[in-house]
C-alpha cells in the first residue's frame, strides 16, 4: 500500500465542499482561456477541421486495395494530426463499459478509502491515487484527481497498489490491457510501414514485447463551480509512444491544429489514439519537420 501526505485538498473535496468560487491556484490565465473557448459550443459547430476517424476493420480486409487505403489513411492522420478516432478496434464494447464502470466504482468510494491507495510523488512513487499537488511553471493546478498504475506486462505490475473495490477491477483491467497491447502492436506495425521501415521496427525501438510498458491513468473530473476558469488537464504532449483514450461521450478533448485549438467531436464506440513524443521523433525525421498537435483535456462540469 502506498501512502502520502496531501499538500492541497483533493479536487473532489473542493468540489463537494459547496464552494462557489474555485481557489486561485486553479484559475487559468485569461489568454489561455480565450484561446481554448467553450468546448460545448465548439463541438456543435459544423464545418472546420475534424479529427480523423479510422476504421481498423478495413486493415484486415481481404481486398488489398481496401487494406492499403486504410493503412494510408491511418499514417496520414498520424502525420497531419497526431491523433485520431479508432473504430472497430477489436476491443469489445462491453469490456470497455466494464473498464469504465470499474474506474467509476473506485472513484465512488469515500475519499478516505481512496487515500489508502494514494501515491507519494515526493518519493517517486507515482502509482496510485493522486492529484496534481505541485504548481507548474504557470502557477496553476489542474481540476482533476486520478488513479495511475502500470498494467502490462503482467510480471511488472504492482498489484498491491490496485484497488480491491470493485472486486472485478483486476480481472477487467487485465483483460483490457492484453487486448490494448495487441492493438498497440497493430498500430506500430502500420506506422513502421508508413515510414518505410520494416514492419516491427517501431515496436522494437520503443521496447518490444518484453520492455514496452502499458500504463493506465483514470482521470476523474469532479463538478467544477466555475468550469469556464479551470482545466482538467493543461496543454501538453505525451512522452509515451502511443496514448489510447477511453472517452465517455462528453466533449472536452482539444487538439492544437493549424494554429488553433480544435474540439474533438465524440464518436460512439471509438478509442481516441494520440501519437506520443517517442514516435513523433521518427515522424519528424521522415516528414521534414511537419508540426504535430498537442493534446488537452477540458475540466469536467
PDB file of C-alpha atoms in Angstrom, residues 18-251:
ATOM      1  CA  UNK A  18     -20.046  23.670  -1.537  1.00  0.00           C
ATOM      2  CA  UNK A  19     -17.651  26.388  -2.700  1.00  0.00           C
ATOM      3  CA  UNK A  20     -18.946  28.801  -5.331  1.00  0.00           C
ATOM      4  CA  UNK A  21     -15.530  30.094  -6.401  1.00  0.00           C
ATOM      5  CA  UNK A  22     -12.526  27.922  -7.122  1.00  0.00           C
ATOM      6  CA  UNK A  23      -9.180  28.668  -5.415  1.00  0.00           C
ATOM      7  CA  UNK A  24      -6.876  30.979  -7.367  1.00  0.00           C
ATOM      8  CA  UNK A  25      -4.387  28.128  -7.920  1.00  0.00           C
ATOM      9  CA  UNK A  26      -6.896  26.537 -10.318  1.00  0.00           C
ATOM     10  CA  UNK A  27      -7.761  29.650 -12.348  1.00  0.00           C
ATOM     11  CA  UNK A  28      -6.103  29.603 -15.763  1.00  0.00           C
ATOM     12  CA  UNK A  29      -4.653  32.748 -17.412  1.00  0.00           C
ATOM     13  CA  UNK A  30      -7.280  34.646 -19.379  1.00  0.00           C
ATOM     14  CA  UNK A  31      -5.286  34.451 -22.618  1.00  0.00           C
ATOM     15  CA  UNK A  32      -5.213  30.677 -22.338  1.00  0.00           C
ATOM     16  CA  UNK A  33      -8.949  30.509 -21.690  1.00  0.00           C
ATOM     17  CA  UNK A  34      -9.683  32.776 -24.653  1.00  0.00           C
ATOM     18  CA  UNK A  35      -7.679  30.538 -26.985  1.00  0.00           C
ATOM     19  CA  UNK A  36      -9.449  27.384 -25.835  1.00  0.00           C
ATOM     20  CA  UNK A  37     -13.009  28.722 -25.957  1.00  0.00           C
ATOM     21  CA  UNK A  38     -16.184  26.911 -24.878  1.00  0.00           C
ATOM     22  CA  UNK A  39     -15.884  23.219 -25.784  1.00  0.00           C
ATOM     23  CA  UNK A  40     -19.648  22.659 -25.643  1.00  0.00           C
ATOM     24  CA  UNK A  41     -20.236  25.450 -28.169  1.00  0.00           C
ATOM     25  CA  UNK A  42     -17.290  24.416 -30.325  1.00  0.00           C
ATOM     26  CA  UNK A  43     -18.348  20.781 -30.608  1.00  0.00           C
ATOM     27  CA  UNK A  44     -21.759  21.793 -32.016  1.00  0.00           C
ATOM     28  CA  UNK A  45     -20.284  23.783 -34.873  1.00  0.00           C
ATOM     29  CA  UNK A  46     -20.433  22.311 -38.362  1.00  0.00           C
ATOM     30  CA  UNK A  47     -17.550  22.550 -40.755  1.00  0.00           C
ATOM     31  CA  UNK A  48     -13.942  23.280 -39.942  1.00  0.00           C
ATOM     32  CA  UNK A  49     -11.216  20.698 -39.334  1.00  0.00           C
ATOM     33  CA  UNK A  50     -12.318  17.412 -37.751  1.00  0.00           C
ATOM     34  CA  UNK A  51     -10.217  14.771 -36.017  1.00  0.00           C
ATOM     35  CA  UNK A  52      -9.960  11.839 -38.492  1.00  0.00           C
ATOM     36  CA  UNK A  53     -11.802   8.557 -37.872  1.00  0.00           C
ATOM     37  CA  UNK A  54     -10.027   5.350 -38.893  1.00  0.00           C
ATOM     38  CA  UNK A  55     -11.973   2.090 -39.327  1.00  0.00           C
ATOM     39  CA  UNK A  56      -9.500  -0.628 -38.359  1.00  0.00           C
ATOM     40  CA  UNK A  57     -11.735  -3.379 -39.718  1.00  0.00           C
ATOM     41  CA  UNK A  58     -10.532  -2.350 -43.166  1.00  0.00           C
ATOM     42  CA  UNK A  59      -6.919  -3.109 -42.230  1.00  0.00           C
ATOM     43  CA  UNK A  60      -7.896  -6.787 -42.034  1.00  0.00           C
ATOM     44  CA  UNK A  61      -9.786  -6.703 -45.356  1.00  0.00           C
ATOM     45  CA  UNK A  62      -9.062  -9.443 -47.865  1.00  0.00           C
ATOM     46  CA  UNK A  63      -9.220  -6.749 -50.531  1.00  0.00           C
ATOM     47  CA  UNK A  64      -5.676  -5.403 -50.699  1.00  0.00           C
ATOM     48  CA  UNK A  65      -6.879  -2.121 -52.186  1.00  0.00           C
ATOM     49  CA  UNK A  66      -9.152  -1.527 -49.172  1.00  0.00           C
ATOM     50  CA  UNK A  67      -6.408  -2.629 -46.797  1.00  0.00           C
ATOM     51  CA  UNK A  68      -3.800  -0.323 -48.335  1.00  0.00           C
ATOM     52  CA  UNK A  69      -6.203   2.624 -48.360  1.00  0.00           C
ATOM     53  CA  UNK A  70      -6.915   2.207 -44.641  1.00  0.00           C
ATOM     54  CA  UNK A  71      -3.204   1.974 -43.821  1.00  0.00           C
ATOM     55  CA  UNK A  72      -2.538   5.125 -45.854  1.00  0.00           C
ATOM     56  CA  UNK A  73      -5.351   6.990 -44.061  1.00  0.00           C
ATOM     57  CA  UNK A  74      -4.008   5.986 -40.645  1.00  0.00           C
ATOM     58  CA  UNK A  75      -0.484   7.091 -41.500  1.00  0.00           C
ATOM     59  CA  UNK A  76      -1.785  10.369 -42.976  1.00  0.00           C
ATOM     60  CA  UNK A  77      -3.826  11.048 -39.826  1.00  0.00           C
ATOM     61  CA  UNK A  78      -0.742  10.390 -37.709  1.00  0.00           C
ATOM     62  CA  UNK A  79       1.352  12.765 -39.787  1.00  0.00           C
ATOM     63  CA  UNK A  80      -1.242  15.530 -40.203  1.00  0.00           C
ATOM     64  CA  UNK A  81      -2.987  15.407 -36.827  1.00  0.00           C
ATOM     65  CA  UNK A  82      -1.071  13.129 -34.481  1.00  0.00           C
ATOM     66  CA  UNK A  83      -4.437  11.945 -33.156  1.00  0.00           C
ATOM     67  CA  UNK A  84      -7.443  10.013 -34.458  1.00  0.00           C
ATOM     68  CA  UNK A  85     -10.624   8.158 -33.521  1.00  0.00           C
ATOM     69  CA  UNK A  86     -10.264   4.381 -33.911  1.00  0.00           C
ATOM     70  CA  UNK A  87     -13.432   2.377 -34.594  1.00  0.00           C
ATOM     71  CA  UNK A  88     -13.753  -1.405 -34.995  1.00  0.00           C
ATOM     72  CA  UNK A  89     -10.554  -1.599 -32.973  1.00  0.00           C
ATOM     73  CA  UNK A  90     -11.127  -5.137 -31.730  1.00  0.00           C
ATOM     74  CA  UNK A  91     -11.819  -4.360 -28.059  1.00  0.00           C
ATOM     75  CA  UNK A  92     -15.411  -5.390 -27.236  1.00  0.00           C
ATOM     76  CA  UNK A  93     -17.716  -2.553 -26.232  1.00  0.00           C
ATOM     77  CA  UNK A  94     -18.963  -4.486 -23.217  1.00  0.00           C
ATOM     78  CA  UNK A  95     -15.380  -4.805 -21.919  1.00  0.00           C
ATOM     79  CA  UNK A  96     -14.811  -1.087 -22.395  1.00  0.00           C
ATOM     80  CA  UNK A  97     -18.031  -0.423 -20.452  1.00  0.00           C
ATOM     81  CA  UNK A  98     -16.798  -2.673 -17.652  1.00  0.00           C
ATOM     82  CA  UNK A  99     -13.463  -0.838 -17.540  1.00  0.00           C
ATOM     83  CA  UNK A 100     -15.284   2.491 -17.275  1.00  0.00           C
ATOM     84  CA  UNK A 101     -17.604   1.156 -14.565  1.00  0.00           C
ATOM     85  CA  UNK A 102     -14.671  -0.276 -12.603  1.00  0.00           C
ATOM     86  CA  UNK A 103     -12.936   3.088 -12.651  1.00  0.00           C
ATOM     87  CA  UNK A 104     -16.123   4.908 -11.684  1.00  0.00           C
ATOM     88  CA  UNK A 105     -16.720   2.449  -8.832  1.00  0.00           C
ATOM     89  CA  UNK A 106     -13.291   3.250  -7.413  1.00  0.00           C
ATOM     90  CA  UNK A 107     -13.921   6.987  -7.521  1.00  0.00           C
ATOM     91  CA  UNK A 108     -17.360   6.474  -5.982  1.00  0.00           C
ATOM     92  CA  UNK A 109     -15.587   5.241  -2.819  1.00  0.00           C
ATOM     93  CA  UNK A 110     -15.251   7.669   0.106  1.00  0.00           C
ATOM     94  CA  UNK A 111     -12.093   9.778  -0.157  1.00  0.00           C
ATOM     95  CA  UNK A 112     -10.633   8.155   2.957  1.00  0.00           C
ATOM     96  CA  UNK A 113     -10.881   4.761   1.235  1.00  0.00           C
ATOM     97  CA  UNK A 114      -9.232   6.079  -1.917  1.00  0.00           C
ATOM     98  CA  UNK A 115      -6.446   7.599   0.197  1.00  0.00           C
ATOM     99  CA  UNK A 116      -5.398   4.068   1.166  1.00  0.00           C
ATOM    100  CA  UNK A 117      -4.160   3.798  -2.421  1.00  0.00           C
ATOM    101  CA  UNK A 118      -2.529   7.246  -2.535  1.00  0.00           C
ATOM    102  CA  UNK A 119       0.745   7.719  -4.345  1.00  0.00           C
ATOM    103  CA  UNK A 120       3.776   9.521  -2.922  1.00  0.00           C
ATOM    104  CA  UNK A 121       5.054  11.838  -5.602  1.00  0.00           C
ATOM    105  CA  UNK A 122       7.756  13.310  -3.364  1.00  0.00           C
ATOM    106  CA  UNK A 123       9.486   9.936  -3.024  1.00  0.00           C
ATOM    107  CA  UNK A 124       8.986   8.990  -6.678  1.00  0.00           C
ATOM    108  CA  UNK A 125       6.123   6.537  -6.126  1.00  0.00           C
ATOM    109  CA  UNK A 126       3.807   7.768  -8.870  1.00  0.00           C
ATOM    110  CA  UNK A 127       1.473   4.765  -8.986  1.00  0.00           C
ATOM    111  CA  UNK A 128      -1.832   5.055  -7.176  1.00  0.00           C
ATOM    112  CA  UNK A 129      -4.454   7.659  -6.314  1.00  0.00           C
ATOM    113  CA  UNK A 130      -3.391  11.255  -6.700  1.00  0.00           C
ATOM    114  CA  UNK A 131      -3.928  14.861  -7.642  1.00  0.00           C
ATOM    115  CA  UNK A 132      -1.571  17.403  -9.105  1.00  0.00           C
ATOM    116  CA  UNK A 133      -0.223  18.688  -5.819  1.00  0.00           C
ATOM    117  CA  UNK A 134       2.565  20.963  -7.036  1.00  0.00           C
ATOM    118  CA  UNK A 135       2.223  24.133  -9.071  1.00  0.00           C
ATOM    119  CA  UNK A 136       3.595  24.100 -12.612  1.00  0.00           C
ATOM    120  CA  UNK A 137       5.607  26.879 -14.238  1.00  0.00           C
ATOM    121  CA  UNK A 138       2.477  28.980 -14.801  1.00  0.00           C
ATOM    122  CA  UNK A 139       1.436  28.635 -11.164  1.00  0.00           C
ATOM    123  CA  UNK A 140      -1.868  26.832 -11.750  1.00  0.00           C
ATOM    124  CA  UNK A 141      -3.198  23.447 -10.715  1.00  0.00           C
ATOM    125  CA  UNK A 142      -5.405  21.083 -12.723  1.00  0.00           C
ATOM    126  CA  UNK A 143      -9.038  20.368 -11.779  1.00  0.00           C
ATOM    127  CA  UNK A 144      -8.534  16.622 -11.676  1.00  0.00           C
ATOM    128  CA  UNK A 145      -7.964  13.638  -9.419  1.00  0.00           C
ATOM    129  CA  UNK A 146      -6.635  10.423 -10.925  1.00  0.00           C
ATOM    130  CA  UNK A 147      -5.566   6.828 -10.435  1.00  0.00           C
ATOM    131  CA  UNK A 148      -2.381   5.782 -12.235  1.00  0.00           C
ATOM    132  CA  UNK A 149      -0.726   2.382 -12.494  1.00  0.00           C
ATOM    133  CA  UNK A 150       1.255   0.056 -14.736  1.00  0.00           C
ATOM    134  CA  UNK A 151      -0.976  -2.656 -16.214  1.00  0.00           C
ATOM    135  CA  UNK A 152       1.288  -4.555 -18.664  1.00  0.00           C
ATOM    136  CA  UNK A 153       3.491  -6.631 -18.809  1.00  0.00           C
ATOM    137  CA  UNK A 154       1.804  -8.612 -16.090  1.00  0.00           C
ATOM    138  CA  UNK A 155       5.072  -9.593 -14.377  1.00  0.00           C
ATOM    139  CA  UNK A 156       5.920  -5.899 -13.844  1.00  0.00           C
ATOM    140  CA  UNK A 157       2.622  -4.968 -12.189  1.00  0.00           C
ATOM    141  CA  UNK A 158       2.430  -3.982  -8.518  1.00  0.00           C
ATOM    142  CA  UNK A 159      -0.950  -5.412  -7.587  1.00  0.00           C
ATOM    143  CA  UNK A 160      -0.630  -4.081  -4.029  1.00  0.00           C
ATOM    144  CA  UNK A 161      -1.444  -0.652  -5.485  1.00  0.00           C
ATOM    145  CA  UNK A 162      -4.501  -1.833  -7.422  1.00  0.00           C
ATOM    146  CA  UNK A 163      -7.969  -1.213  -5.952  1.00  0.00           C
ATOM    147  CA  UNK A 164      -9.700  -4.137  -4.257  1.00  0.00           C
ATOM    148  CA  UNK A 165     -13.034  -2.420  -4.841  1.00  0.00           C
ATOM    149  CA  UNK A 166     -14.766  -3.122  -7.127  1.00  0.00           C
ATOM    150  CA  UNK A 167     -13.989  -6.820  -6.847  1.00  0.00           C
ATOM    151  CA  UNK A 168     -13.607  -7.295 -10.611  1.00  0.00           C
ATOM    152  CA  UNK A 169     -11.192  -4.387 -11.067  1.00  0.00           C
ATOM    153  CA  UNK A 170      -8.103  -6.562 -11.555  1.00  0.00           C
ATOM    154  CA  UNK A 171      -9.825  -9.047 -13.866  1.00  0.00           C
ATOM    155  CA  UNK A 172     -11.396  -6.391 -16.078  1.00  0.00           C
ATOM    156  CA  UNK A 173      -8.308  -4.198 -16.262  1.00  0.00           C
ATOM    157  CA  UNK A 174      -6.037  -7.161 -17.021  1.00  0.00           C
ATOM    158  CA  UNK A 175      -8.242  -8.331 -19.878  1.00  0.00           C
ATOM    159  CA  UNK A 176      -8.365  -4.823 -21.302  1.00  0.00           C
ATOM    160  CA  UNK A 177      -4.584  -4.473 -21.004  1.00  0.00           C
ATOM    161  CA  UNK A 178      -3.917  -7.643 -23.006  1.00  0.00           C
ATOM    162  CA  UNK A 179      -6.187  -6.536 -25.854  1.00  0.00           C
ATOM    163  CA  UNK A 180      -4.842  -2.996 -25.839  1.00  0.00           C
ATOM    164  CA  UNK A 181      -1.283  -4.303 -26.013  1.00  0.00           C
ATOM    165  CA  UNK A 182      -2.199  -6.254 -29.158  1.00  0.00           C
ATOM    166  CA  UNK A 183      -3.802  -3.142 -30.631  1.00  0.00           C
ATOM    167  CA  UNK A 184      -0.593  -1.205 -29.972  1.00  0.00           C
ATOM    168  CA  UNK A 185       1.382  -3.798 -31.928  1.00  0.00           C
ATOM    169  CA  UNK A 186      -1.019  -3.459 -34.879  1.00  0.00           C
ATOM    170  CA  UNK A 187      -0.757   0.345 -34.880  1.00  0.00           C
ATOM    171  CA  UNK A 188       3.028   0.395 -34.553  1.00  0.00           C
ATOM    172  CA  UNK A 189       3.310  -2.061 -37.433  1.00  0.00           C
ATOM    173  CA  UNK A 190       1.223   0.170 -39.719  1.00  0.00           C
ATOM    174  CA  UNK A 191       3.205   3.246 -38.710  1.00  0.00           C
ATOM    175  CA  UNK A 192       6.507   1.450 -39.313  1.00  0.00           C
ATOM    176  CA  UNK A 193       5.498   0.506 -42.833  1.00  0.00           C
ATOM    177  CA  UNK A 194       4.228   4.031 -43.417  1.00  0.00           C
ATOM    178  CA  UNK A 195       7.668   5.377 -42.527  1.00  0.00           C
ATOM    179  CA  UNK A 196       9.289   2.989 -44.965  1.00  0.00           C
ATOM    180  CA  UNK A 197      10.671   0.813 -42.167  1.00  0.00           C
ATOM    181  CA  UNK A 198      10.411  -2.910 -41.633  1.00  0.00           C
ATOM    182  CA  UNK A 199       7.097  -3.844 -40.003  1.00  0.00           C
ATOM    183  CA  UNK A 200       8.351  -4.459 -36.473  1.00  0.00           C
ATOM    184  CA  UNK A 201      10.869  -1.625 -36.318  1.00  0.00           C
ATOM    185  CA  UNK A 202       8.949   0.951 -34.268  1.00  0.00           C
ATOM    186  CA  UNK A 203       7.823  -1.598 -31.701  1.00  0.00           C
ATOM    187  CA  UNK A 204      11.400  -2.759 -31.335  1.00  0.00           C
ATOM    188  CA  UNK A 205      12.621   0.818 -30.929  1.00  0.00           C
ATOM    189  CA  UNK A 206      10.161   1.528 -28.082  1.00  0.00           C
ATOM    190  CA  UNK A 207      10.888  -1.635 -26.125  1.00  0.00           C
ATOM    191  CA  UNK A 208       9.417  -4.590 -27.965  1.00  0.00           C
ATOM    192  CA  UNK A 209       7.062  -7.151 -26.463  1.00  0.00           C
ATOM    193  CA  UNK A 210       9.180  -7.578 -23.333  1.00  0.00           C
ATOM    194  CA  UNK A 211      10.001  -3.992 -22.372  1.00  0.00           C
ATOM    195  CA  UNK A 212       7.204  -1.814 -23.772  1.00  0.00           C
ATOM    196  CA  UNK A 213       5.186  -0.729 -20.750  1.00  0.00           C
ATOM    197  CA  UNK A 214       1.443  -0.125 -20.753  1.00  0.00           C
ATOM    198  CA  UNK A 215       0.276   2.316 -18.095  1.00  0.00           C
ATOM    199  CA  UNK A 216      -3.258   3.404 -17.320  1.00  0.00           C
ATOM    200  CA  UNK A 217      -4.443   6.698 -15.864  1.00  0.00           C
ATOM    201  CA  UNK A 218      -8.088   7.062 -14.872  1.00  0.00           C
ATOM    202  CA  UNK A 219      -8.932  10.772 -14.898  1.00  0.00           C
ATOM    203  CA  UNK A 220     -11.693  11.976 -12.601  1.00  0.00           C
ATOM    204  CA  UNK A 221     -13.031  15.489 -13.131  1.00  0.00           C
ATOM    205  CA  UNK A 222     -15.348  16.426 -10.227  1.00  0.00           C
ATOM    206  CA  UNK A 223     -18.065  19.004 -10.794  1.00  0.00           C
ATOM    207  CA  UNK A 224     -16.490  22.439 -11.056  1.00  0.00           C
ATOM    208  CA  UNK A 225     -18.418  25.533  -9.858  1.00  0.00           C
ATOM    209  CA  UNK A 226     -16.557  27.694 -12.404  1.00  0.00           C
ATOM    210  CA  UNK A 227     -15.689  25.384 -15.308  1.00  0.00           C
ATOM    211  CA  UNK A 228     -15.067  28.386 -17.559  1.00  0.00           C
ATOM    212  CA  UNK A 229     -11.984  29.228 -15.464  1.00  0.00           C
ATOM    213  CA  UNK A 230     -10.382  25.811 -14.985  1.00  0.00           C
ATOM    214  CA  UNK A 231      -8.829  22.974 -16.965  1.00  0.00           C
ATOM    215  CA  UNK A 232      -8.843  19.282 -16.168  1.00  0.00           C
ATOM    216  CA  UNK A 233      -5.519  18.742 -17.910  1.00  0.00           C
ATOM    217  CA  UNK A 234      -3.428  21.591 -19.281  1.00  0.00           C
ATOM    218  CA  UNK A 235      -1.863  21.723 -22.743  1.00  0.00           C
ATOM    219  CA  UNK A 236       0.779  19.034 -23.161  1.00  0.00           C
ATOM    220  CA  UNK A 237       2.311  16.450 -25.406  1.00  0.00           C
ATOM    221  CA  UNK A 238       2.614  12.835 -24.248  1.00  0.00           C
ATOM    222  CA  UNK A 239       6.102  11.432 -23.727  1.00  0.00           C
ATOM    223  CA  UNK A 240       4.772   7.938 -24.457  1.00  0.00           C
ATOM    224  CA  UNK A 241       4.830   6.088 -27.767  1.00  0.00           C
ATOM    225  CA  UNK A 242       1.021   5.907 -28.059  1.00  0.00           C
ATOM    226  CA  UNK A 243      -1.836   7.098 -25.873  1.00  0.00           C
ATOM    227  CA  UNK A 244      -5.262   5.433 -26.058  1.00  0.00           C
ATOM    228  CA  UNK A 245      -8.165   7.381 -24.535  1.00  0.00           C
ATOM    229  CA  UNK A 246     -11.457   5.812 -23.465  1.00  0.00           C
ATOM    230  CA  UNK A 247     -13.911   8.699 -23.531  1.00  0.00           C
ATOM    231  CA  UNK A 248     -17.409   8.855 -22.064  1.00  0.00           C
ATOM    232  CA  UNK A 249     -19.068  10.789 -24.916  1.00  0.00           C
ATOM    233  CA  UNK A 250     -18.593  14.092 -23.061  1.00  0.00           C
ATOM    234  CA  UNK A 251     -16.703  16.737 -25.076  1.00  0.00           C
TER     235      UNK A 251
END
